[in-house]
Short mmCIF file of C-alpha atoms in Angstrom, two decimals:
data_model
loop_
_atom_site.label_atom_id
_atom_site.label_comp_id
_atom_site.label_asym_id
_atom_site.label_seq_id
_atom_site.Cartn_x
_atom_site.Cartn_y
_atom_site.Cartn_z
CA MET K 29 70.41 68.35 57.73
CA LYS K 30 70.96 69.52 54.16
CA CYS K 31 74.04 71.50 53.22
CA PRO K 32 73.03 75.11 52.40
CA VAL K 33 75.56 75.19 49.52
CA CYS K 34 75.24 71.89 47.62
CA TYR K 35 72.02 70.58 49.26
CA TYR K 36 73.63 67.21 50.02
CA GLN K 37 71.59 65.34 52.66
CA ASP K 38 74.38 64.32 55.03
CA THR K 39 76.33 66.63 57.31
CA LYS K 40 78.26 65.80 60.43
CA VAL K 41 78.33 67.74 63.69
CA ILE K 42 81.87 68.93 64.41
CA ASP K 43 81.19 70.86 67.61
CA SER K 44 78.21 71.38 69.90
CA ARG K 45 77.93 73.89 72.74
CA VAL K 46 75.40 75.88 74.73
CA ALA K 47 74.89 79.33 73.19
CA SER K 48 75.52 82.52 75.19
CA ASP K 49 71.83 82.86 76.14
CA GLY K 50 71.91 79.44 77.82
CA LEU K 51 68.65 78.52 76.10
CA SER K 52 69.91 77.23 72.79
CA ILE K 53 72.57 74.93 71.41
CA ARG K 54 74.97 76.02 68.68
CA ARG K 55 76.20 73.25 66.42
CA ARG K 56 79.06 73.50 63.91
CA ARG K 57 78.40 71.23 60.95
CA GLU K 58 80.35 70.09 57.93
CA CYS K 59 78.95 68.82 54.63
CA LEU K 60 80.21 65.32 53.84
CA LYS K 61 80.16 66.06 50.10
CA CYS K 62 81.57 69.59 49.57
CA GLY K 63 83.18 70.22 52.98
CA PHE K 64 81.29 73.49 53.60
CA ARG K 65 81.08 74.39 57.31
CA PHE K 66 78.11 76.18 58.85
CA SER K 67 76.37 76.74 62.19
CA THR K 68 72.88 75.78 63.28
CA TYR K 69 70.99 76.66 66.44
CA GLU K 70 68.55 74.50 68.35
CA GLU K 71 66.11 76.44 70.54
CA VAL K 72 63.21 75.71 72.84
CA GLU K 73 59.96 76.37 71.04
CA ILE K 74 56.67 77.25 72.66
CA LEU K 75 54.30 74.91 70.86
CA ASP K 76 51.20 74.46 72.95
CA LEU K 77 50.32 78.06 73.68
CA THR K 78 47.09 79.64 72.50
CA ILE K 79 46.56 83.38 72.60
CA VAL K 80 43.04 84.60 73.38
CA LYS K 81 42.48 87.90 71.58
CA ARG K 82 40.44 90.79 73.01
CA ASP K 83 37.46 89.87 70.84
CA GLY K 84 37.55 86.25 72.05
CA ARG K 85 39.19 84.74 68.97
CA LYS K 86 41.98 82.26 69.59
CA GLU K 87 45.19 81.83 67.66
CA ALA K 88 48.37 79.82 68.09
CA TYR K 89 51.31 81.64 69.63
CA GLY K 90 53.70 82.89 66.97
CA ARG K 91 57.25 83.93 67.81
CA GLU K 92 57.36 85.89 64.54
CA LYS K 93 54.53 88.14 65.72
CA LEU K 94 56.36 88.88 68.97
CA ILE K 95 59.57 89.65 67.06
CA LYS K 96 57.71 91.92 64.62
CA GLY K 97 56.17 93.95 67.46
CA LEU K 98 59.49 94.26 69.25
CA ARG K 99 61.33 95.26 66.07
CA LYS K 100 58.78 98.00 65.43
CA ALA K 101 59.11 99.35 68.99
CA LEU K 102 62.92 99.14 68.89
CA GLU K 103 63.29 100.55 65.38
CA LYS K 104 66.35 102.85 65.19
CA ARG K 105 67.13 102.17 68.86
CA PRO K 106 70.59 101.07 70.03
CA ILE K 107 70.12 97.35 70.69
CA THR K 108 72.47 94.62 69.49
CA ASP K 109 71.22 91.48 67.77
CA ASP K 110 72.47 89.45 70.72
CA ASN K 111 70.55 91.60 73.23
CA PHE K 112 67.46 91.47 71.01
CA LYS K 113 67.58 87.66 71.03
CA LYS K 114 68.03 87.68 74.81
CA LEU K 115 65.00 89.98 75.12
CA VAL K 116 62.82 87.66 73.00
CA ASN K 117 64.00 84.63 74.99
CA SER K 118 63.32 86.39 78.31
CA ILE K 119 59.79 87.28 77.25
CA GLU K 120 59.13 83.72 76.07
CA ARG K 121 60.59 82.33 79.31
CA ASP K 122 58.10 84.47 81.29
CA LEU K 123 55.24 83.29 79.07
CA GLN K 124 56.27 79.66 79.59
CA ALA K 125 56.57 80.23 83.35
CA MET K 126 52.83 80.98 83.45
CA ARG K 127 52.33 77.25 82.79
CA LYS K 128 49.04 77.76 80.99
CA SER K 129 47.89 76.42 77.65
CA GLU K 130 45.94 79.64 76.99
CA ILE K 131 46.88 83.20 77.84
CA THR K 132 45.30 86.48 76.81
CA SER K 133 46.88 88.92 74.39
CA SER K 134 46.70 91.38 77.28
CA GLN K 135 48.95 89.12 79.39
CA VAL K 136 51.44 88.89 76.53
CA GLY K 137 51.39 92.69 76.17
CA GLN K 138 52.01 93.20 79.90
CA VAL K 139 55.00 90.82 79.88
CA LEU K 140 56.39 92.53 76.78
CA MET K 141 56.01 96.01 78.30
CA LYS K 142 57.68 94.91 81.55
CA HIS K 143 60.75 93.79 79.59
CA LEU K 144 60.79 96.78 77.22
CA LYS K 145 60.65 99.17 80.17
CA ARG K 146 63.92 97.67 81.48
CA VAL K 147 65.66 97.54 78.10
CA ASP K 148 64.69 100.81 76.38
CA GLN K 149 62.26 103.39 77.72
CA VAL K 150 61.70 105.02 74.32
CA ALA K 151 60.74 101.64 72.85
CA TYR K 152 58.51 101.06 75.88
CA ILE K 153 56.64 104.33 75.26
CA ARG K 154 56.30 103.52 71.55
CA PHE K 155 54.87 100.09 72.27
CA ALA K 156 52.64 101.29 75.12
CA SER K 157 51.21 104.11 72.98
CA VAL K 158 49.93 101.61 70.43
CA TYR K 159 49.13 98.76 72.83
CA GLU K 160 47.19 100.96 75.25
CA SER K 161 45.77 103.20 72.48
CA PHE K 162 47.02 106.54 73.79
CA LYS K 163 44.43 109.10 72.71
CA ASP K 164 46.37 112.34 73.15
CA ALA K 165 49.56 114.03 74.31
CA GLN K 166 48.31 114.09 77.92
CA THR K 167 48.31 110.30 77.99
CA PHE K 168 51.90 110.32 76.74
CA ARG K 169 52.84 112.86 79.41
CA ARG K 170 51.26 110.78 82.21
CA GLU K 171 53.15 107.67 81.11
CA LEU K 172 56.42 109.60 80.79
CA ASN K 173 55.93 111.09 84.26
CA LYS K 174 55.42 107.58 85.68
CA LEU K 175 58.67 106.46 84.07
CA LEU K 176 60.54 109.48 85.43
CA ARG K 177 59.18 108.97 88.96
CA ASN K 178 60.23 105.30 88.89
CA LYS K 179 63.69 106.28 87.63
CA LYS K 180 64.08 108.80 90.48
CA ARG K 181 63.09 106.11 93.03
CA GLU K 182 65.62 103.69 91.56
CA ASN K 183 68.36 106.34 91.67
CA LYS K 184 67.57 107.14 95.32
CA LYS K 185 67.84 103.44 96.23
CA ILE K 186 71.22 103.23 94.51
CA THR K 187 72.63 106.34 96.23
CA LYS K 188 71.48 105.11 99.69
CA LYS K 189 73.57 101.94 99.38
#
């Protein structure tokens, strides 16, 4: 791997360990020419996944598109970079667990909403409003009421224990 400072071709790995998410490897490297030290990450990549769009078109899965959608939903919300990465990895893990070479954009959206609902309910509503094309305030209200009912059920289960 090239050094990011002097662009020399050879670097050596000083340390290698599993990252906090358990799904990537963090490597500490040192340039053999200038001595600069830096970190790299090796992650599992979903390569053979095709997304079937609503109109029937097909496109290769793109992690960047998932990240862009999540960033928009979570804009100005209190989520750390580490938790954001864990969220992306969890969603991708669920997509991989389907063990299919093709999945619909609707399936991707459902997985994404399931995870957003657990992480940040405001981000969930933002994403759902666009994804499910909310037409009016009533649709927002219905979705919010569903969230509130589910929250009450969860709280009752916790207090019974």
